[in-house]
Coordinates of C-alpha atoms in Angstrom, one line a residue:
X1 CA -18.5 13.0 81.6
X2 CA -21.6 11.1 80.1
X3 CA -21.9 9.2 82.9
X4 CA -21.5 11.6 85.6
X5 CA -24.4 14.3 83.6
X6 CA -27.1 11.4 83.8
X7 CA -26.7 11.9 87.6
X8 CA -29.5 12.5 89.6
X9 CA -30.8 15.4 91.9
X10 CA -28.3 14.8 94.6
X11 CA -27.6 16.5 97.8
X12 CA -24.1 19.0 97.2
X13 CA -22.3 18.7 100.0
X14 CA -19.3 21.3 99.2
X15 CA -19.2 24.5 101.2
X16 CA -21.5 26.3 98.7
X17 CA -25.2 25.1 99.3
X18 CA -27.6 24.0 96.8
X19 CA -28.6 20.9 94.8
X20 CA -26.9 19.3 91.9
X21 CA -28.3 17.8 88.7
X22 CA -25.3 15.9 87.7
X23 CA -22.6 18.6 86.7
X24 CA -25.4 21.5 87.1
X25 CA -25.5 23.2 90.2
X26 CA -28.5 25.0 91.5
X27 CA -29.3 27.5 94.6
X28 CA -32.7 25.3 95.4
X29 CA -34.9 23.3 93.3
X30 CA -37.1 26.3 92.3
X31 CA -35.6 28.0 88.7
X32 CA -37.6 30.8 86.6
X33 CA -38.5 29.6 83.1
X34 CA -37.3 31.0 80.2
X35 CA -38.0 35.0 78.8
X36 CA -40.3 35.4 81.3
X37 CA -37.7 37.6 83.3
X38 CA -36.3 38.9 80.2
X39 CA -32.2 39.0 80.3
X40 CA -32.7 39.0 84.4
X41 CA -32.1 42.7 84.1
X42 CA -33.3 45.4 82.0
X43 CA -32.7 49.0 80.8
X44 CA -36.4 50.4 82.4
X45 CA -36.9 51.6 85.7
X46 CA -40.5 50.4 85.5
X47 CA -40.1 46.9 84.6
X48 CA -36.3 46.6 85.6
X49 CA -36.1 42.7 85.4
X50 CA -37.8 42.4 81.9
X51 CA -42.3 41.5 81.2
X52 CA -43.2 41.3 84.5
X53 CA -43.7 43.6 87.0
X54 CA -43.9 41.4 89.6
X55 CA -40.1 40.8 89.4
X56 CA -39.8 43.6 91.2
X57 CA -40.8 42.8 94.2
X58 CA -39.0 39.5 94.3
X59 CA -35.4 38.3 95.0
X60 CA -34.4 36.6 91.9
X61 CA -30.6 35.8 93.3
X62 CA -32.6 33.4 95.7
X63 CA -33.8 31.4 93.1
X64 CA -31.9 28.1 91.8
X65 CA -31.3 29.6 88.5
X66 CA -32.6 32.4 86.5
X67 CA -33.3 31.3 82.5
X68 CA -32.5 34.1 80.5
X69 CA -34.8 34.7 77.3
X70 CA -33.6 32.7 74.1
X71 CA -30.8 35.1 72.6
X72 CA -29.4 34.2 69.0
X73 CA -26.4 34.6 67.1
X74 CA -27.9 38.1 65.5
X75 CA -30.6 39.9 67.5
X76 CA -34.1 39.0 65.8
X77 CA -37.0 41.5 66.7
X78 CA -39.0 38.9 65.6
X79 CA -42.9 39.5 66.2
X80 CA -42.1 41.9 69.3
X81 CA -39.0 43.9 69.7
X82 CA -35.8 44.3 71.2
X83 CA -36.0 47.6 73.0
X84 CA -36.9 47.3 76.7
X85 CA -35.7 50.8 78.0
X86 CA -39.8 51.9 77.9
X87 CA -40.7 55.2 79.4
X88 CA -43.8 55.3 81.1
X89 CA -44.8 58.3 78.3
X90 CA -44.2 55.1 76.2
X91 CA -46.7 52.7 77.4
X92 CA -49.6 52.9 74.8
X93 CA -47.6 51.7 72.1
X94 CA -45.6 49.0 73.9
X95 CA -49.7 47.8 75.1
X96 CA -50.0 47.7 71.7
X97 CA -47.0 45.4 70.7
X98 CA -48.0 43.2 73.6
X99 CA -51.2 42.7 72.3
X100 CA -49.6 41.6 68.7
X101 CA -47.6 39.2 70.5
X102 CA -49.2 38.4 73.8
X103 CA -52.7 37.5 74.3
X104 CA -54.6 35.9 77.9
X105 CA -56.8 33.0 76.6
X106 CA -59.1 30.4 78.5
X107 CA -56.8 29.5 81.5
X108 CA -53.4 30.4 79.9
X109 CA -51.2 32.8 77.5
X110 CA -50.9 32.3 74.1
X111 CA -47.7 34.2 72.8
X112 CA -45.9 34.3 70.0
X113 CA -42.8 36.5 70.4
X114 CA -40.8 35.2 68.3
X115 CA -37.4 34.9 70.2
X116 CA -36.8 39.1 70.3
X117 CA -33.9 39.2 71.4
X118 CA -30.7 41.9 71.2
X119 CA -28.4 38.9 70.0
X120 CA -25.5 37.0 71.8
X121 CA -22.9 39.4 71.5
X122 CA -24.9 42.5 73.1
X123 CA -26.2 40.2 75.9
X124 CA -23.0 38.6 77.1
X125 CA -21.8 42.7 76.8
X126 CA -24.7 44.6 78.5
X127 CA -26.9 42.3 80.4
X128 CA -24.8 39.4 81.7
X129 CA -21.9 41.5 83.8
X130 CA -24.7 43.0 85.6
X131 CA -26.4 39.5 86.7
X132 CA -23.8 38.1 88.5
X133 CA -25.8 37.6 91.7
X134 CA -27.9 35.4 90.3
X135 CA -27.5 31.9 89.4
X136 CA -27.9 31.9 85.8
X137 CA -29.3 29.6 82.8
X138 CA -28.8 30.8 79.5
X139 CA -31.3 30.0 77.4
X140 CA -30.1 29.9 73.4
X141 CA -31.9 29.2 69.7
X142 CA -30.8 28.9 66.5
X143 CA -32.0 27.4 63.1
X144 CA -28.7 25.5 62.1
X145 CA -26.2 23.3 64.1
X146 CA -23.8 26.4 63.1
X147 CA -25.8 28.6 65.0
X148 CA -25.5 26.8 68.0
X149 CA -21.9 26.0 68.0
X150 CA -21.3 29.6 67.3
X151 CA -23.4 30.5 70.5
X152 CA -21.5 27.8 72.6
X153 CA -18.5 29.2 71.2
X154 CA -19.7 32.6 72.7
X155 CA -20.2 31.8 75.8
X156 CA -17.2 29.9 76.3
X157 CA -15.3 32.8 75.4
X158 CA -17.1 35.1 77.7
X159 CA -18.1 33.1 80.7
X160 CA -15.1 31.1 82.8
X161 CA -16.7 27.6 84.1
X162 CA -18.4 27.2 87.0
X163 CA -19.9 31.1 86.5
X164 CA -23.1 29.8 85.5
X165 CA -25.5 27.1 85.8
X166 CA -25.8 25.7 82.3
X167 CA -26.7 26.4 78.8
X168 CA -30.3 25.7 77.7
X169 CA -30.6 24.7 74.0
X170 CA -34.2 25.8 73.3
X171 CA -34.5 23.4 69.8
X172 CA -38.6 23.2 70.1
X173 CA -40.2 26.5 69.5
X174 CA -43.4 26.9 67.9
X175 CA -43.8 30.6 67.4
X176 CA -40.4 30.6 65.0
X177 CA -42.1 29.0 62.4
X178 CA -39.3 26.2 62.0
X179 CA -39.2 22.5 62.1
X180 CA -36.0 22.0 64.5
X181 CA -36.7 18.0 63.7
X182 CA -34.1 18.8 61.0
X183 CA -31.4 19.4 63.3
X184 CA -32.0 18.5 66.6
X185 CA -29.1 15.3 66.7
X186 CA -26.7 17.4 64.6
X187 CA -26.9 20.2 66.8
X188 CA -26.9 17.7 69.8
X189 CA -23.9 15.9 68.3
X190 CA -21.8 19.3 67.7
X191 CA -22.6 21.8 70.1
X192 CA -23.4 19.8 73.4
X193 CA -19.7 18.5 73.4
X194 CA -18.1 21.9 72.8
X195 CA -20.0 23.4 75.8
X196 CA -17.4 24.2 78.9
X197 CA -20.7 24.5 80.6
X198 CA -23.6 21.7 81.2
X199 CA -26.2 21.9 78.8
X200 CA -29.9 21.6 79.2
X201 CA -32.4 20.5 76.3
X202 CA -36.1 22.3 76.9
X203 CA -38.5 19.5 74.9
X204 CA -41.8 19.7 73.5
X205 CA -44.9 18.4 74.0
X206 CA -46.1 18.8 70.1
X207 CA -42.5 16.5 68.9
X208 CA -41.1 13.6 70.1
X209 CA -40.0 14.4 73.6
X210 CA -39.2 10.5 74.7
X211 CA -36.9 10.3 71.4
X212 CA -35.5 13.4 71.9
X213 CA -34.9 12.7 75.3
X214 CA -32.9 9.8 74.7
X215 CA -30.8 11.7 71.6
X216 CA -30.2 14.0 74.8
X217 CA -29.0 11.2 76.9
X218 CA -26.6 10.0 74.4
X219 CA -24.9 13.0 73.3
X220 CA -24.2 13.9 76.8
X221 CA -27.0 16.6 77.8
X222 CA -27.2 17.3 82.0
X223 CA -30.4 17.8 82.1
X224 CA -33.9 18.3 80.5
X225 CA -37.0 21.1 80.4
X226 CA -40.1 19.7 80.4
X227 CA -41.9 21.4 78.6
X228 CA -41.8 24.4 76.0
X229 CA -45.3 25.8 75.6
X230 CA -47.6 23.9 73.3
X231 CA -48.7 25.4 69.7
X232 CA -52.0 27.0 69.7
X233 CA -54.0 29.3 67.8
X234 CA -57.0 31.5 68.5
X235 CA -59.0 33.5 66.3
X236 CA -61.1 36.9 66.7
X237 CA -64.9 35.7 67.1
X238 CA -66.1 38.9 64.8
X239 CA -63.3 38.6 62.0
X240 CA -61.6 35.0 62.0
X241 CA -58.4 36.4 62.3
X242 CA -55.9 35.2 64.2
X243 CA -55.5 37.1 67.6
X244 CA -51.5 37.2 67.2
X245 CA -49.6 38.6 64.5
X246 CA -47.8 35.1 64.2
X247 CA -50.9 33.4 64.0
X248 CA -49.9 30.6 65.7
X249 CA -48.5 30.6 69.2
X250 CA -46.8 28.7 72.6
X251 CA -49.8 28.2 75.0
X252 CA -48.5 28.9 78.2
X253 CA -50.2 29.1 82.4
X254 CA -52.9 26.8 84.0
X255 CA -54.3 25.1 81.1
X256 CA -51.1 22.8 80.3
X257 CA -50.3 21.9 83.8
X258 CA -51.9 18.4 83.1
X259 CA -49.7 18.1 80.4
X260 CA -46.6 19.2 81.6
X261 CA -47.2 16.5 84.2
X262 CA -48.0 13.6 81.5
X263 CA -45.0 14.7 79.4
X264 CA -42.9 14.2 82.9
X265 CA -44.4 11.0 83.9
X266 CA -44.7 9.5 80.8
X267 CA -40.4 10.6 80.7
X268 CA -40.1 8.3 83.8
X269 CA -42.4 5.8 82.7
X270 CA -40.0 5.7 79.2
X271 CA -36.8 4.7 81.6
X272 CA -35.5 8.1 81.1
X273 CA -32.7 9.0 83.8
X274 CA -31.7 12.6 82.5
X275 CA -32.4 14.9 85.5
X276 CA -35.6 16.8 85.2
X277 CA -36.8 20.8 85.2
X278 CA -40.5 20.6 85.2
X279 CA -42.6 23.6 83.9
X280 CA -46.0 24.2 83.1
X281 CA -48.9 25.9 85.2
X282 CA -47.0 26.2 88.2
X283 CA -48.1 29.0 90.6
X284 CA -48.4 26.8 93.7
X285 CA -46.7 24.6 96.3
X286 CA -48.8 21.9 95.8
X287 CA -48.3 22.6 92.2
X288 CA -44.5 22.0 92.7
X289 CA -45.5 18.5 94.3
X290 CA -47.3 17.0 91.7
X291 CA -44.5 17.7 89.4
X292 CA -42.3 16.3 92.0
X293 CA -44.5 13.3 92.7
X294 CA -44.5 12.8 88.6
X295 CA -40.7 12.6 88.6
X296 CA -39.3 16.0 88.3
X297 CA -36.2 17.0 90.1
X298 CA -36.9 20.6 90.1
X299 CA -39.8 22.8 88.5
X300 CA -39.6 26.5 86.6
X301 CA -41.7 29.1 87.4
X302 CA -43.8 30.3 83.8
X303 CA -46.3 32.7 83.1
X304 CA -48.9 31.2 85.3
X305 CA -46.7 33.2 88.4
X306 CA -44.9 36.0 86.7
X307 CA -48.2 37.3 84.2
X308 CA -51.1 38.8 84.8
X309 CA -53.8 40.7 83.4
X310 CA -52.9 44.5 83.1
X311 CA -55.3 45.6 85.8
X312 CA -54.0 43.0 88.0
X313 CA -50.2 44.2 88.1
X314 CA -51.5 46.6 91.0
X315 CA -51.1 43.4 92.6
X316 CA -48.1 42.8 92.0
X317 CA -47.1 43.3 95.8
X318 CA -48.9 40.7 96.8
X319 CA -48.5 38.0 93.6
X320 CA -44.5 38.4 94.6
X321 CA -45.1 37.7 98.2
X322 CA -46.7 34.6 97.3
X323 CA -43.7 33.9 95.3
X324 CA -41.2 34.6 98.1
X325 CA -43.5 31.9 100.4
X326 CA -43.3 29.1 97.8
X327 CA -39.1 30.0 97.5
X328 CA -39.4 29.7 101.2
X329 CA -40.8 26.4 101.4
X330 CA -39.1 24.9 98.0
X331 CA -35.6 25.9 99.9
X332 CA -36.5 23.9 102.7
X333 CA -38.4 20.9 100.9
X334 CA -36.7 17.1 99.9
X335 CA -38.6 15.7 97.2
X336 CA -39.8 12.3 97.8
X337 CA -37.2 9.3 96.6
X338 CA -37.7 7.1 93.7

């Protein structure tokens, strides 16, 4: 099974179409990167598919995969919250959480969320039955190896093999305010092997990502994210306080494109075979390409395509018909051979 999960992007030719990375099947090489989209559904009528209002106006079952927000073992309302069933009477004070938790900087978003989440058990209940025409990646976190063989455990309960693409152990978080260098190989060692599904690990820039990467290769991981958002800060000009409630946050959009792509190349350059999910700035198709190019086998639409400044959701229209053009041509692109 090792062997077969450090597989490359091959062509799948079953009856289904798709791509494959090793044991993880995808719709197209085009996949939505994590919390962005929320749970893939919500509970609001305004924002039905989570943040972004643009979601609305796209078809998310037409993307490769869908990556849920990080859920945990207990639901955390960490620096945000949980509810997401906002009525439009509602809207000052959920501006105001945002702006606790989610702040547009200098090419980019700098968040710091916190992994708000309503918890494993409510999400495989409420949110994941009513998903099932997309193609799924559930993205989970913890701060123990116990944590994450209890969510694995979860989900193998709940969801028969094959039903969705793969888990996605988020283990590099910045706005959490833990050091997962303390567990990464144990939870590696302990959870990846009890997964009935493939597993992705989503590395970051700010640890050792080439290391990691290789701890991923040899505990049997399908696949790897790169990369998380990067840990930033920003303070308030007139005060000196920090702009989010964290203090600290993942630095998201444009401005870490050029990094994302290092991180990637650097991956390749490093002899590292695990198939690749490249995020980070992408909003374009050439944007896709250079990832491509780099040595990514698929990329992950962030915040640079699904957020945008409040006034400029009344575009939302026309930001999700630029999405539906790039699924059109990702669908019907081969990235080049290496």
């Amino acid at each position: 099974m090792a062997q077969e999960r450090n597989l490359r992007l091959v062509r799948d030719d079953s009856a289904e179409p798709g791509v494959r990375l090793g044991d993880i099947r995808l719709r197209n090489r085009l996949v939505t990167s994590s919390s962005l989209l929320g749970y893939g559904v919500a509970n609001a009528k305004v924002m039905a598919y989570g943040m972004s209002p643009i979601s609305n106006f796209v078809p998310l079952e037409r993307f490769g995969a869908v990556t849920t927000r990080t859920v945990t073992v207990e639901p955390r309302e960490g620096h945000f919250t949980t509810k997401d069933d906002w009525e439009l009477r509602e809207l000052p004070g959920l501006l105001k959480r945002y702006g606790q938790a989610l702040r547009q900087v200098d090419g980019g978003w700098l968040n710091a969320f916190g992994w708000c989440n309503v918890g494993i058990d409510a999400y495989l209940r409420d949110y994941y039955p009513r998903t099932r025409a997309q193609n799924t990646i559930m993205s989970v976190g913890g701060f123990s190896t116990e944590e994450f063989v209890t969510l694995v455990d979860k989900v193998n309960a709940a969801v028969p093999v094959g039903e969705i693409a793969a888990l996605e152990f988020n283990v590099s978080c910045h706005n959490v305010n833990f050091d997962f260098n303390k567990i990464i190989e144990s939870v590696l060692a302990e959870a990846v092997p009890r997964s009935n599904h493939p597993v992705i690990l989503k590395l970051s820039p700010d640890y050792d990502y080439i290391g990691h990467a290789r701890l991923a290769a040899k505990h049997g991981v399908s696949a790897l994210t790169a990369i998380n958002t990067v840990k930033g800060l920003r303070l308030d000009p007139e005060t000196g306080t920090p702009l989010l409630k964290n203090g600290f946050g993942g630095l998201s959009g444009r401005a870490i494109k050029p990094i994302g792509l290092r991180v990637v190349k650097e991956l390749r350059d490093a002899d590292v075979t695990l198939p690749i999910i490249a995020t980070g700035g992408i909003r374009s198709f050439d944007d896709c390409r250079e990832y491509f190019w780099a040595g990514a086998d698929a990329v992950s639409l962030g915040s640079a395509s699904w957020f945008a400044s409040y006034p400029g959701y009344a575009l939302s229209p026309i930001y999700g018909a630029r999405i539906r053009n790039l699924l059109r041509r990702i669908e019907n692109y081969t990235p080049p051979a290496r």
